[in-house]
Every structure is written in structure tokens, then in C-alpha cells.
mmCIF file with all atom_site columns, C-alpha atoms and ligand atoms in Angstrom:
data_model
loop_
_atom_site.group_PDB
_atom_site.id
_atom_site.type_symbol
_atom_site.label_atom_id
_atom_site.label_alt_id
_atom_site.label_comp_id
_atom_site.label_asym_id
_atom_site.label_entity_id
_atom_site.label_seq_id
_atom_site.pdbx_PDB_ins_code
_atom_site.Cartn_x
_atom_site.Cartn_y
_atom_site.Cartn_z
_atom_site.occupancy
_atom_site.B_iso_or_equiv
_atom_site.pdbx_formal_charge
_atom_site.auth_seq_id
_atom_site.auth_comp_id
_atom_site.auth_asym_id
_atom_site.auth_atom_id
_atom_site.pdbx_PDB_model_num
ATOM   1   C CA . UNK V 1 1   ? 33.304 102.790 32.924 1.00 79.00 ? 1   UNK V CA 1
ATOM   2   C CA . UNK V 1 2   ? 35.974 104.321 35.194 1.00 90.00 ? 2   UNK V CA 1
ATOM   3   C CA . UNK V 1 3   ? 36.827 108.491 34.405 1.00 95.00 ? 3   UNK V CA 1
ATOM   4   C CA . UNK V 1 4   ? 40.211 108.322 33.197 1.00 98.00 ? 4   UNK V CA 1
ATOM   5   C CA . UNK V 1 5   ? 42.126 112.064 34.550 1.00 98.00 ? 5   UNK V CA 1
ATOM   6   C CA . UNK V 1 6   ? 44.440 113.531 33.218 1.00 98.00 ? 6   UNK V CA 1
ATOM   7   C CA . UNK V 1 7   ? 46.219 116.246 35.398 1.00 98.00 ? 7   UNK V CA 1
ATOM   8   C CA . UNK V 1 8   ? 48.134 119.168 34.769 1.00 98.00 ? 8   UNK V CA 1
ATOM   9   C CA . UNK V 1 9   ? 49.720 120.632 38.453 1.00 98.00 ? 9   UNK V CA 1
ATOM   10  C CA . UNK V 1 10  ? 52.791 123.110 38.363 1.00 97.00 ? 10  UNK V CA 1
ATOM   11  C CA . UNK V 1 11  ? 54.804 122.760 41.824 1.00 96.00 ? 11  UNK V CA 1
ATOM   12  C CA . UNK V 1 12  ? 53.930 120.515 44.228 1.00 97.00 ? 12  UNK V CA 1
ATOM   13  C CA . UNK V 1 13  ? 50.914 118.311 43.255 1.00 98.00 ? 13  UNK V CA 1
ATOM   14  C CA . UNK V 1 14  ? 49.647 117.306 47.329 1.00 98.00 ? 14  UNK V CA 1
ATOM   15  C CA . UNK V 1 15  ? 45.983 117.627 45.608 1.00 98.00 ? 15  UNK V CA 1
ATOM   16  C CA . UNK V 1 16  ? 47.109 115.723 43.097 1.00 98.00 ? 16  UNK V CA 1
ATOM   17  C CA . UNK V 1 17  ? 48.192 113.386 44.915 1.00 98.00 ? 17  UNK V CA 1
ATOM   18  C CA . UNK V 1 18  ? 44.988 113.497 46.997 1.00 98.00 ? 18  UNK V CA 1
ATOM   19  C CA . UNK V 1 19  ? 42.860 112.638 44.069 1.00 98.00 ? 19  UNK V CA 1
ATOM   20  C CA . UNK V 1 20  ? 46.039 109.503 43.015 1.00 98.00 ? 20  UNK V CA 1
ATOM   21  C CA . UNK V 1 21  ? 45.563 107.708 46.619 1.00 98.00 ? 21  UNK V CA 1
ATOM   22  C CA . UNK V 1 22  ? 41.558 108.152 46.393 1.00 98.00 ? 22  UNK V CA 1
ATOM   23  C CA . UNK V 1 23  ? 41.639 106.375 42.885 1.00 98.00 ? 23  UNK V CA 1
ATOM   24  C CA . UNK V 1 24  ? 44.225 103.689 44.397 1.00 97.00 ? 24  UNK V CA 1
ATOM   25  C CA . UNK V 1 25  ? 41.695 102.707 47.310 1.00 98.00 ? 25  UNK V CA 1
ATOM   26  C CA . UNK V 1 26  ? 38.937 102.992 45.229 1.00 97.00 ? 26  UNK V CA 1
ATOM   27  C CA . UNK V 1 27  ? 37.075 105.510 46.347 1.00 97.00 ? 27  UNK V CA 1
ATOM   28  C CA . UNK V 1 28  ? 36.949 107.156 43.507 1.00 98.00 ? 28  UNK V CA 1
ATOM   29  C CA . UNK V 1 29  ? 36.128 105.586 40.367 1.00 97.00 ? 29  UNK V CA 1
ATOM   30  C CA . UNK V 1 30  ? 38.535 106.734 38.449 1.00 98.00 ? 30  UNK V CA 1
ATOM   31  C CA . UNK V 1 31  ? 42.140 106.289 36.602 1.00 98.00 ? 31  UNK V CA 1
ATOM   32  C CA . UNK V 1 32  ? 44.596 108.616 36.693 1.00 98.00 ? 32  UNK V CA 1
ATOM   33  C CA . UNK V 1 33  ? 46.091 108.324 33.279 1.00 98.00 ? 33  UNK V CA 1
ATOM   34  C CA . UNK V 1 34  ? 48.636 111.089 32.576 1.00 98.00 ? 34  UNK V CA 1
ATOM   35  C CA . UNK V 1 35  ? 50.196 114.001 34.563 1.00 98.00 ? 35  UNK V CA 1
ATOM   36  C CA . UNK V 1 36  ? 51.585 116.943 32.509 1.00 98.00 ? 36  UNK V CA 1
ATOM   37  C CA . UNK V 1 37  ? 52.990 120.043 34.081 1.00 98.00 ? 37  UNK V CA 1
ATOM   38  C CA . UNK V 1 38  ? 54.642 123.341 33.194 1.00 98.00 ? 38  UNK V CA 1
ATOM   39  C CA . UNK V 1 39  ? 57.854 122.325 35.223 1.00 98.00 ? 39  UNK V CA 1
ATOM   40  C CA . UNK V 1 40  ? 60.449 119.872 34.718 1.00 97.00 ? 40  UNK V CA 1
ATOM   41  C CA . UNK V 1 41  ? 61.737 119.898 38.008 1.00 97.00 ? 41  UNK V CA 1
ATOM   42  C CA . UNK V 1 42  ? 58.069 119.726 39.505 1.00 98.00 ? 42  UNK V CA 1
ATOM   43  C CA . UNK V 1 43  ? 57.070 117.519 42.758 1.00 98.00 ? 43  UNK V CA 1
ATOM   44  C CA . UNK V 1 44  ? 54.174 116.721 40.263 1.00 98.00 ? 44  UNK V CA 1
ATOM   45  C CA . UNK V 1 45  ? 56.334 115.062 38.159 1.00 98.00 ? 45  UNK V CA 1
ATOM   46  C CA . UNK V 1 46  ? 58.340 113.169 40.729 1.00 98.00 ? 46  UNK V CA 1
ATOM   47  C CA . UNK V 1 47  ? 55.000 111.858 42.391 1.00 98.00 ? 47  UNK V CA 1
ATOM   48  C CA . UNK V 1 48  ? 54.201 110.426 38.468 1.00 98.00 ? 48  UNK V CA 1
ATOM   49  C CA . UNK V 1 49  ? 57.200 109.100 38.397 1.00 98.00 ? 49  UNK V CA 1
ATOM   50  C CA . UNK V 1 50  ? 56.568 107.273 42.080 1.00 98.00 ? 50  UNK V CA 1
ATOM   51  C CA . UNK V 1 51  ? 53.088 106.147 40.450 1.00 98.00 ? 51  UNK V CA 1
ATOM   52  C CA . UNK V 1 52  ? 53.971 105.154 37.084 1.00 98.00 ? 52  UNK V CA 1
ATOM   53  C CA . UNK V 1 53  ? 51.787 107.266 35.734 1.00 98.00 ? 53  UNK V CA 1
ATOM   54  C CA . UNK V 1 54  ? 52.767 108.564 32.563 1.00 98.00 ? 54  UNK V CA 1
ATOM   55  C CA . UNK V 1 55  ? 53.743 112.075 32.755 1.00 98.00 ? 55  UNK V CA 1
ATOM   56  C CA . UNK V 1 56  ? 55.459 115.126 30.079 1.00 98.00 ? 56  UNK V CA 1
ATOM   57  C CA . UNK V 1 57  ? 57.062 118.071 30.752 1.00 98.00 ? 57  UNK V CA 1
ATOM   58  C CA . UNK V 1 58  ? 55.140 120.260 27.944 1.00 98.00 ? 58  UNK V CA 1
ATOM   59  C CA . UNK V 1 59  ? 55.837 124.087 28.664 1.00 98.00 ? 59  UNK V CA 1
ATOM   60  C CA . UNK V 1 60  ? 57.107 126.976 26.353 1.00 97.00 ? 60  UNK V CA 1
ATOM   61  C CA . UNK V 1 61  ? 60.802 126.170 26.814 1.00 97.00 ? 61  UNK V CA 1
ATOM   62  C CA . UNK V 1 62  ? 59.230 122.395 24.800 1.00 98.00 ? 62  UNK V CA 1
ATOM   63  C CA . UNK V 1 63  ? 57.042 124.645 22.657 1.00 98.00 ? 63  UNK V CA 1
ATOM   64  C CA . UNK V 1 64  ? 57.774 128.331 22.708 1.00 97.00 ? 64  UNK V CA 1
ATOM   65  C CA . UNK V 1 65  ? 54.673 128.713 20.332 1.00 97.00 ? 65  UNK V CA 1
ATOM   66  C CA . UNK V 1 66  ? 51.707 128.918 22.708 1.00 97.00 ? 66  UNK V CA 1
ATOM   67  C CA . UNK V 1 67  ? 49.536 127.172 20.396 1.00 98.00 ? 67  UNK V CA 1
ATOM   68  C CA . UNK V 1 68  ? 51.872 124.301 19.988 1.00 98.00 ? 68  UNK V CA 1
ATOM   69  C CA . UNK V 1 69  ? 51.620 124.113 23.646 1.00 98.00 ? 69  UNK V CA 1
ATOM   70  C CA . UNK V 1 70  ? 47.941 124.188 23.341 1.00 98.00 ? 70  UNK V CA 1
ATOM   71  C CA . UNK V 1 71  ? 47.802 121.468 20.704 1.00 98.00 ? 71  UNK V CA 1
ATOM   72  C CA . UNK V 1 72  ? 50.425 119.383 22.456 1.00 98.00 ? 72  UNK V CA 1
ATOM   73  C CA . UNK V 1 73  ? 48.828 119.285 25.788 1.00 98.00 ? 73  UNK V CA 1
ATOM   74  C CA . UNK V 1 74  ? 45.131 118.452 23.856 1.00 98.00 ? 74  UNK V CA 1
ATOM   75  C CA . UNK V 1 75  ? 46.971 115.652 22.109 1.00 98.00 ? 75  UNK V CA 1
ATOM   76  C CA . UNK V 1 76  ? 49.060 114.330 25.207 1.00 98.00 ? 76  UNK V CA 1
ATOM   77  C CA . UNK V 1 77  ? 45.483 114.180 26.930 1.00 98.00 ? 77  UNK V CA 1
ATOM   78  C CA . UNK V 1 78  ? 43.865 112.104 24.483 1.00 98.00 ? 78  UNK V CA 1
ATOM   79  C CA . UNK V 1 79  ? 46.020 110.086 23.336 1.00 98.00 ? 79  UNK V CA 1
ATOM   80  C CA . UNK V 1 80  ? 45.468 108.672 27.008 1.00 98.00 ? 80  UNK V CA 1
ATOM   81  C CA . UNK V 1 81  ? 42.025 109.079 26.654 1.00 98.00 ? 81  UNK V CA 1
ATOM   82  C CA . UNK V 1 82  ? 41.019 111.630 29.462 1.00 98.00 ? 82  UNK V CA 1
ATOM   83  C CA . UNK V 1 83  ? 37.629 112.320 29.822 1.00 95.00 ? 83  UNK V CA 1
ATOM   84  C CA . UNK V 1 84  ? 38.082 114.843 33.080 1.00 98.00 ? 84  UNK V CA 1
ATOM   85  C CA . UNK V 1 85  ? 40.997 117.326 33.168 1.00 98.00 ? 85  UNK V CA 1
ATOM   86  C CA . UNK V 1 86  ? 41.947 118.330 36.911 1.00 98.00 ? 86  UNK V CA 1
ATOM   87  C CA . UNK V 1 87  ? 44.285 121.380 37.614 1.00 98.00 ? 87  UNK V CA 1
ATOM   88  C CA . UNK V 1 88  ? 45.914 120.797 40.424 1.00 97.00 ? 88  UNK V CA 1
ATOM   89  C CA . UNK V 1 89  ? 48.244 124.130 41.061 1.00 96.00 ? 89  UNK V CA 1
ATOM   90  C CA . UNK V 1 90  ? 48.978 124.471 37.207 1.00 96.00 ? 90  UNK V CA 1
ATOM   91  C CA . UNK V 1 91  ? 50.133 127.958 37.404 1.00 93.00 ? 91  UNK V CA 1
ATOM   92  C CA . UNK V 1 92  ? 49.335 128.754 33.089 1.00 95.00 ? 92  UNK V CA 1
ATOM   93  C CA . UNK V 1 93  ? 46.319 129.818 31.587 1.00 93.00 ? 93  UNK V CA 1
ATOM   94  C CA . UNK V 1 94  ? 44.647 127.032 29.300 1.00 96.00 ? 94  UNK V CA 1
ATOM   95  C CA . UNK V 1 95  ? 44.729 127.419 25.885 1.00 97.00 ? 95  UNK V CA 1
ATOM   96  C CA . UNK V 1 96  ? 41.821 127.618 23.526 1.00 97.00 ? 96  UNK V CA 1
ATOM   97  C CA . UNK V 1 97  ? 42.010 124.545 22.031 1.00 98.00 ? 97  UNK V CA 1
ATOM   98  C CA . UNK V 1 98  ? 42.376 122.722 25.224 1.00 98.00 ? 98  UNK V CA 1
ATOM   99  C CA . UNK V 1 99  ? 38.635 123.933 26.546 1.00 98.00 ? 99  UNK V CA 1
ATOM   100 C CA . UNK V 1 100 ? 36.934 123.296 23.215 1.00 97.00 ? 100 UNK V CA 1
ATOM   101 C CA . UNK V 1 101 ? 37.971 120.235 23.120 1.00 98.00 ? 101 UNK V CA 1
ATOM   102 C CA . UNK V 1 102 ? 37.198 119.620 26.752 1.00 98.00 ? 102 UNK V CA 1
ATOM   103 C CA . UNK V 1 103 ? 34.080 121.500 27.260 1.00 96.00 ? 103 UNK V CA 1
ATOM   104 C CA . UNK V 1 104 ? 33.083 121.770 30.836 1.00 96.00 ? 104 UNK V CA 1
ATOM   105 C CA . UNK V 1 105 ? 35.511 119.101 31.595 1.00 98.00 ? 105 UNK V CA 1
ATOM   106 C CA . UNK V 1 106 ? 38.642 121.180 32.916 1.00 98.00 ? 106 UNK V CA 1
ATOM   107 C CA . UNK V 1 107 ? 37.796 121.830 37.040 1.00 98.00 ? 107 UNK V CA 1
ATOM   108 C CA . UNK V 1 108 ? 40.062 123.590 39.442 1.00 97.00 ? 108 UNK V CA 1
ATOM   109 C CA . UNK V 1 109 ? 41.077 124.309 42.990 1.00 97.00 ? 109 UNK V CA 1
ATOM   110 C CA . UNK V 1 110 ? 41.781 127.344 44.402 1.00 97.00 ? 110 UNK V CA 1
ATOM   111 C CA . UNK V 1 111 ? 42.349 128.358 48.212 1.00 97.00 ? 111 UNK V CA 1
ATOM   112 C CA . UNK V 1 112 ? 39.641 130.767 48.908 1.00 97.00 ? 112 UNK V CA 1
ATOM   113 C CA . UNK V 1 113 ? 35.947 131.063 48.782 1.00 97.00 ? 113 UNK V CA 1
ATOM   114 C CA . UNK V 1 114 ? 35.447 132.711 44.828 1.00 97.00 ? 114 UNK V CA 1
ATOM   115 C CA . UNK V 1 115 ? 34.368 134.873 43.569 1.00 96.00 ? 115 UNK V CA 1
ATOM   116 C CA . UNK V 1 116 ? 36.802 136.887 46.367 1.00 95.00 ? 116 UNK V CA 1
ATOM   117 C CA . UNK V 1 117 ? 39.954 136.529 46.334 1.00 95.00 ? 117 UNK V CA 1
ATOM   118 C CA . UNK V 1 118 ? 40.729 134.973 42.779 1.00 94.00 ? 118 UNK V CA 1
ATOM   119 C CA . UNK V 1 119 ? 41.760 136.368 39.622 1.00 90.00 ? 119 UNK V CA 1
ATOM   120 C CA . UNK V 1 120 ? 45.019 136.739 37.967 1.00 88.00 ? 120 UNK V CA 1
ATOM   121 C CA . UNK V 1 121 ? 47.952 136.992 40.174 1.00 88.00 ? 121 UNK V CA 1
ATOM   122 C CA . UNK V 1 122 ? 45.505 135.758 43.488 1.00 90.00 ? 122 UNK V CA 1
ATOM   123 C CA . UNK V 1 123 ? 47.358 132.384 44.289 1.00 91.00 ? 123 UNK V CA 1
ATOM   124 C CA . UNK V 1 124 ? 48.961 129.930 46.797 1.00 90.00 ? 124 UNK V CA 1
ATOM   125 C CA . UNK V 1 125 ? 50.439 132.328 49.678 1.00 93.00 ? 125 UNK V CA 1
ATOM   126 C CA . UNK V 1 126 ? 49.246 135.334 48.301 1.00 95.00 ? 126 UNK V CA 1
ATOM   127 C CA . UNK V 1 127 ? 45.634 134.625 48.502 1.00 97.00 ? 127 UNK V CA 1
ATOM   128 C CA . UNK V 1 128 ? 46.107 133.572 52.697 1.00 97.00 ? 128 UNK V CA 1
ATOM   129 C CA . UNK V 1 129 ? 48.309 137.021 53.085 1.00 97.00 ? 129 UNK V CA 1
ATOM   130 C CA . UNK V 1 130 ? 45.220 138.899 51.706 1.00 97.00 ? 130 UNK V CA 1
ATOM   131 C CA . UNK V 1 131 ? 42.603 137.536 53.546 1.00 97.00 ? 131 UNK V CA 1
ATOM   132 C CA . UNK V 1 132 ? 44.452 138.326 56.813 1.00 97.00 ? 132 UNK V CA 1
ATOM   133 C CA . UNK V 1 133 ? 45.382 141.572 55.524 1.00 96.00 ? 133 UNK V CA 1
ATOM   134 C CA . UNK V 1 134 ? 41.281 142.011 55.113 1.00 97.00 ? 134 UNK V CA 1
ATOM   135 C CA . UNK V 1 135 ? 40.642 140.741 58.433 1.00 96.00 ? 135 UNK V CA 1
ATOM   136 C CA . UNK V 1 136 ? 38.253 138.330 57.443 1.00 96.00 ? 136 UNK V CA 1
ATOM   137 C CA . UNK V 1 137 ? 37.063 135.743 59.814 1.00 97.00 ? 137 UNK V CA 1
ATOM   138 C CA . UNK V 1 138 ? 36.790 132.957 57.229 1.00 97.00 ? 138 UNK V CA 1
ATOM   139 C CA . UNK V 1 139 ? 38.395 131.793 53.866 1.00 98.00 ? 139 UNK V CA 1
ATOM   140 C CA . UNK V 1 140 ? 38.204 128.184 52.313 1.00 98.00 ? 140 UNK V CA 1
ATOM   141 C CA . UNK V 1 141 ? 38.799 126.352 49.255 1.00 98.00 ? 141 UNK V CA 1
ATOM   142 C CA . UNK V 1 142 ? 36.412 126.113 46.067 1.00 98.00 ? 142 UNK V CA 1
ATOM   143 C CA . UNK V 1 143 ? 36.143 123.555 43.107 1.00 98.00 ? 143 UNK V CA 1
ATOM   144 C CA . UNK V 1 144 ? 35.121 125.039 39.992 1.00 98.00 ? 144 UNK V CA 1
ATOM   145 C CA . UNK V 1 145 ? 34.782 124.552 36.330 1.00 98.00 ? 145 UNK V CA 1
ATOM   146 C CA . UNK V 1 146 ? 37.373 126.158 34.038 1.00 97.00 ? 146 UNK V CA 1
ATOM   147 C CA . UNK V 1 147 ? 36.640 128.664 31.637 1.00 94.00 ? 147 UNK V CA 1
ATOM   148 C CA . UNK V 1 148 ? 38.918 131.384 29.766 1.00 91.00 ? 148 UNK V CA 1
ATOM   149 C CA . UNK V 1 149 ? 38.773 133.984 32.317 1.00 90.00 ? 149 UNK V CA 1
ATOM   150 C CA . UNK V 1 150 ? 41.354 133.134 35.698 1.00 89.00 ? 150 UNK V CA 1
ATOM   151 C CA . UNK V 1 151 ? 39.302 131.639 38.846 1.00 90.00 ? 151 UNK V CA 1
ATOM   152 C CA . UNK V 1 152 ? 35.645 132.837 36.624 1.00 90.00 ? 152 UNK V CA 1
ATOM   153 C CA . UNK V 1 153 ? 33.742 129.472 36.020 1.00 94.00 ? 153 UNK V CA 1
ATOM   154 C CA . UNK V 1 154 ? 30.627 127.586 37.394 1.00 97.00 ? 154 UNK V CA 1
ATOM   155 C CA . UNK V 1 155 ? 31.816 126.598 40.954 1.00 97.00 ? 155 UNK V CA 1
ATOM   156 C CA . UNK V 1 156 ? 30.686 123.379 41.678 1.00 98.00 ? 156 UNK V CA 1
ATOM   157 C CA . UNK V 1 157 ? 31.126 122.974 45.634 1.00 98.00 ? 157 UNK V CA 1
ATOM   158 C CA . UNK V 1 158 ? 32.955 125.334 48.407 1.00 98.00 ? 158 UNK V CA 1
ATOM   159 C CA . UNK V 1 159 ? 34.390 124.822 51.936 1.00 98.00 ? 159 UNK V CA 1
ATOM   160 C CA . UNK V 1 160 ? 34.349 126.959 54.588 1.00 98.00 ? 160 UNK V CA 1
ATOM   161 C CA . UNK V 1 161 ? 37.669 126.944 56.815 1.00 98.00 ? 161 UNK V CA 1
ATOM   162 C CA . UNK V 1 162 ? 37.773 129.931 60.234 1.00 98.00 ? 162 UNK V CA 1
ATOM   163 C CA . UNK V 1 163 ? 40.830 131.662 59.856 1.00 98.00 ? 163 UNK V CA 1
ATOM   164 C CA . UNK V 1 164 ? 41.956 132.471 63.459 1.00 97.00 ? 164 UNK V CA 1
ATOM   165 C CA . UNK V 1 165 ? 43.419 135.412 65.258 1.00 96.00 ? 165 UNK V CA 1
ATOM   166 C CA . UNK V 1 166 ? 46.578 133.590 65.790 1.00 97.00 ? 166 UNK V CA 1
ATOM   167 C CA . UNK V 1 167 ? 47.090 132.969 62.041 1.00 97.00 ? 167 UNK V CA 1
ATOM   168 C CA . UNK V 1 168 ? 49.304 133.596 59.987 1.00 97.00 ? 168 UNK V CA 1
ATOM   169 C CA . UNK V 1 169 ? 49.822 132.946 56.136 1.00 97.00 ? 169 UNK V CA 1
ATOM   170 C CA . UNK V 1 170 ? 51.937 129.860 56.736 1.00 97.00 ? 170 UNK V CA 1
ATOM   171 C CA . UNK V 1 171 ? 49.699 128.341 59.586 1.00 97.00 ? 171 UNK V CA 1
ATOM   172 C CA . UNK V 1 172 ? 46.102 129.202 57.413 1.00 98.00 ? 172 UNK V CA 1
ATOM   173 C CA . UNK V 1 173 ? 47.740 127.858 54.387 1.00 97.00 ? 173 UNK V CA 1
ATOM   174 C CA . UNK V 1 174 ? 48.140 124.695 55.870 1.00 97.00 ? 174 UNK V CA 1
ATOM   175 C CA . UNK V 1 175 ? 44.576 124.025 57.548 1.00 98.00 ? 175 UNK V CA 1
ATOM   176 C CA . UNK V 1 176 ? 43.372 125.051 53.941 1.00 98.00 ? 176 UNK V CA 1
ATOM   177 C CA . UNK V 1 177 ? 45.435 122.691 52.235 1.00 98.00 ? 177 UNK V CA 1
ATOM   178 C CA . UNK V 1 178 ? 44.200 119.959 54.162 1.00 98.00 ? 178 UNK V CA 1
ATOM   179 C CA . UNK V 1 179 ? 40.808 120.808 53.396 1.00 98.00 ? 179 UNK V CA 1
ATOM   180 C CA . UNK V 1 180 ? 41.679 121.314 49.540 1.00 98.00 ? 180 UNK V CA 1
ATOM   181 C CA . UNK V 1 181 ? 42.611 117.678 49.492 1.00 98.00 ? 181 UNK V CA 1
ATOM   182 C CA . UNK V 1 182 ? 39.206 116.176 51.068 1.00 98.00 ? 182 UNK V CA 1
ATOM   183 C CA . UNK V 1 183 ? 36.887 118.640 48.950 1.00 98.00 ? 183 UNK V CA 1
ATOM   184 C CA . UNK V 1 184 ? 38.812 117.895 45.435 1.00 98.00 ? 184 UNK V CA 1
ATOM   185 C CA . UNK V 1 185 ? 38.410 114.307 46.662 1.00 98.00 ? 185 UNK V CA 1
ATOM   186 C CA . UNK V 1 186 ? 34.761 114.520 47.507 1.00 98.00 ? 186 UNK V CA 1
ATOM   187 C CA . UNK V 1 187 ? 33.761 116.878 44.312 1.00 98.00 ? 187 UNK V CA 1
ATOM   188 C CA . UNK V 1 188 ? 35.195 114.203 41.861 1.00 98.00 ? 188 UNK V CA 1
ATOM   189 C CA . UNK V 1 189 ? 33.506 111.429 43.614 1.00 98.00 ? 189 UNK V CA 1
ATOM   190 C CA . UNK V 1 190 ? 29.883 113.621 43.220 1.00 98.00 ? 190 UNK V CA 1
ATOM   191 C CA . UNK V 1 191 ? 30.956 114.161 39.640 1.00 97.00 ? 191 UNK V CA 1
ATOM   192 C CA . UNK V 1 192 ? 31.313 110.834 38.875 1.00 96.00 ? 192 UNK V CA 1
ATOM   193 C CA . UNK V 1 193 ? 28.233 109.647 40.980 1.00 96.00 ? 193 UNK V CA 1
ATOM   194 C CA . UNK V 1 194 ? 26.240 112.304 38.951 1.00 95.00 ? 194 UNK V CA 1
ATOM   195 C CA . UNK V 1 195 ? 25.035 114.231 41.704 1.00 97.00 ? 195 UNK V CA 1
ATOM   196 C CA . UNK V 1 196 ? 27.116 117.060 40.267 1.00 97.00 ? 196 UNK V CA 1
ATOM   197 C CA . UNK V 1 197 ? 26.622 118.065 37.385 1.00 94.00 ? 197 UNK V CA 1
ATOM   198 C CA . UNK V 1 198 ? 29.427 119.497 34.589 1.00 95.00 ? 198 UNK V CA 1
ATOM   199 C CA . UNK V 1 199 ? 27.954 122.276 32.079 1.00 89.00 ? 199 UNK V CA 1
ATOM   200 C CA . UNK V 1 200 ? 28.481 120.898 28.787 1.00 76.00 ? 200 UNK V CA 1
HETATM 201 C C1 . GRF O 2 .   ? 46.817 124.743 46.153 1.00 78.33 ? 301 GRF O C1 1
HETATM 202 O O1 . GRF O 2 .   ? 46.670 125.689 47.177 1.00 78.33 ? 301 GRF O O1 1
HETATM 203 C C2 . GRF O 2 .   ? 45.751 124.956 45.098 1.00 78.33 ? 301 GRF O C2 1
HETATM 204 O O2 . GRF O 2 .   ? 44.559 125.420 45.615 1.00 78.33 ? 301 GRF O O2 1
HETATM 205 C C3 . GRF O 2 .   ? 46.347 126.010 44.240 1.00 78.33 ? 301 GRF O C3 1
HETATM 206 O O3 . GRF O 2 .   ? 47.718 125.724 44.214 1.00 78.33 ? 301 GRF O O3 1
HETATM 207 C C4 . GRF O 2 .   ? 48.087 124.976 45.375 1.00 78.33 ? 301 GRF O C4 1
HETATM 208 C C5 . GRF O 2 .   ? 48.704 123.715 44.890 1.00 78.33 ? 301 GRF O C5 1
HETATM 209 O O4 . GRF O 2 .   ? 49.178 122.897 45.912 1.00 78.33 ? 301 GRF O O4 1
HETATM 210 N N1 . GRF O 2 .   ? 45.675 126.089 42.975 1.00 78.33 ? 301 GRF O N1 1
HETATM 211 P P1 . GRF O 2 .   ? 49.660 121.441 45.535 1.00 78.33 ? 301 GRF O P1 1
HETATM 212 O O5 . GRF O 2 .   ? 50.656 121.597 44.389 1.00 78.33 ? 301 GRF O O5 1
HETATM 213 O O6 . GRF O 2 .   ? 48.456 120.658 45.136 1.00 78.33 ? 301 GRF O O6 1
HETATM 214 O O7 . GRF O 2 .   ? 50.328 120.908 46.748 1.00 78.33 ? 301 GRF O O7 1
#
């Protein structure tokens, strides 16, 4: 039976969206059944809306007690009966009750090859502006498995992307953006194939 995803994105949402148009041509067997961000004014959102995919603003101007929040967002996901939770840019920390009741089942996508360059505060431009700063000849993008601690969990598949000498924050962001999209793509398709398997 097809994964039903529920997403939870912040700004933006192009790996969102990524993962959306791979379920619409089938290549992924999968529905994507509700989108909840942080932000009421998110792209997220507006791409939901576009879909028809049902979709709540749920952040701590909704629920200024954190473990409302955490409740909420647990009972917005199953009353649509998610089975796989994918962050796509959700900028907040998930709540307790959110990863025991999805064990394993939260994964994540963050522009740079973990365990280097993650951690709290290490995201979007700021991650590209330190690997130039470090001079390093490659970054990338990795897929990993939520757990309490920021960017911390079992990472189930990285990409390699060259960062060049011409480069700058703006330019790398966008080669590694493209590559977020095909790797989130390709990492729920070996999810749901089995060949990758989530920790329970
Ligand atoms: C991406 O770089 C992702 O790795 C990070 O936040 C950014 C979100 O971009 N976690 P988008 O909202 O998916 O366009």
C-alpha cells in the first residue's frame, strides 16, 4: 500500500515539492497527504494550496505551549494517516511526542555532507558560506533519520557535489539544491523499495 507523507517545510518547500511531482508521476509510491509548516506566509504552504493537499499553519503564535505544538502536529499527522514524516527546510526542533510516536520515521535534508557542517544554527546559506570559508573542495547534501539532537541521526544516503574556485555561497547553493531534490527523491524511493532500511 502506497506511504502516505506528511511534510513539515518552513520557507520555501522546492524539496518538497521535489518529492510532490515524484509522487504525481509515479515514481514514487507514495501520497503526499498533509503539509504543515511553522509559517503562515510560507511558499510551502502556497505550493499545498496549488496541490490540494491539505495543509495547517501550526506554530507557537497557534500554540504558544510547545507541547501543544507537539501534540497538535502528532495529531494533524495522523489524523491523515502518515506513515513517513519528511522535513523539508522545517526550521524547529521536533518535539518529543512527535518522534515517539514516529520512531525512525521522521528523515531530513540538509546541504552538506554530516557529520560536518550541521548542528544548531548550521543551515541554508550559512552552511555554503562556511564551507568556502574552510576552503574545502567538496560539500553535498545528506538524507538522514531524525533524532532529538539537530542534524545527529542515522544518515541514510549522501551526495557528493565539487564546490569550485569560482563559487560563491549563492552559486554553490544552487548546484546543491538541485542535487537535494534528486537525492530526497531517490532516498524515498529506496525506502519504500526496502533497500533502505529505517531504524525502528
Ligand atoms: C534546503 O537547503 C534543505 O537542505 C534545508 O533547507 C533548505 C530548504 O529549501 N534543510 P526548500 O525550502 O526545500 O526550497
Amino acid at each position: 500500500m502506497a506511504l502516505n507523507l506528511g511534510f513539515l517545510a518552513s520557507h520555501n518547500g522546492s524539496n518538497m515539492q521535489a518529492v510532490i511531482d515524484a509522487c504525481r508521476a509515479g515514481r514514487l509510491d507514495a501520497n503526499p497527504a498533509v503539509v504543515i509548516s511553522n509559517n503562515g506566509d510560507s511558499g510551502a504552504l502556497e505550493r499545498a494550496r496549488n496541490e490540494t493537499i491539505p495543509w495547517f499553519h501550526l506554530s507557537g503564535r497557534t500554540h504558544p505551549e510547545a507541547e501543544d505544538l507537539d501534540r497538535e502536529i502528532v495529531d494533524t499527522l495522523l489524523n491523515h494517516d502518515v506513515n513517513l514524516v519528511i522535513l523539508a527546510g522545517y526550521m524547529k526542533k521536533i518535539g518529543p511526542v512527535t518522534l515517539a510516536t514516529f520512531p525512525g520515521h521522521i528523515i531530513n535534508i540538509h546541504p552538506g555532507l554530516l557529520p560536518e557542517y550541521g548542528g544548531q544554527g548550521m543551515y541554508g546559506r550559512r552552511v555554503h558560506e562556511a564551507v568556502l570559508a574552510a576552503g574545502a573542495r567538496e560539500t553535498g547534501v545528506t538524507v538522514h533519520v531524525v533524532d532529538p539532537i539537530y542534524d545527529h541521526g542515522p544518515i541514510l544516503a549522501q551526495k557528493k557535489v565539487r564546490v569550485k574556485t569560482s563559487d560563491t555561497a549563492d552559486t554553490l547553493a544552487k548546484r546543491v539544491l538541485a542535487v537535494e531534490h534528486e537525492l530526497y527523491v531517490d532516498t524515498i524511493a529506496r525506502v519504500i523499495s526496502g533497500e533502505i532500511k529505517l531504524p525502528v
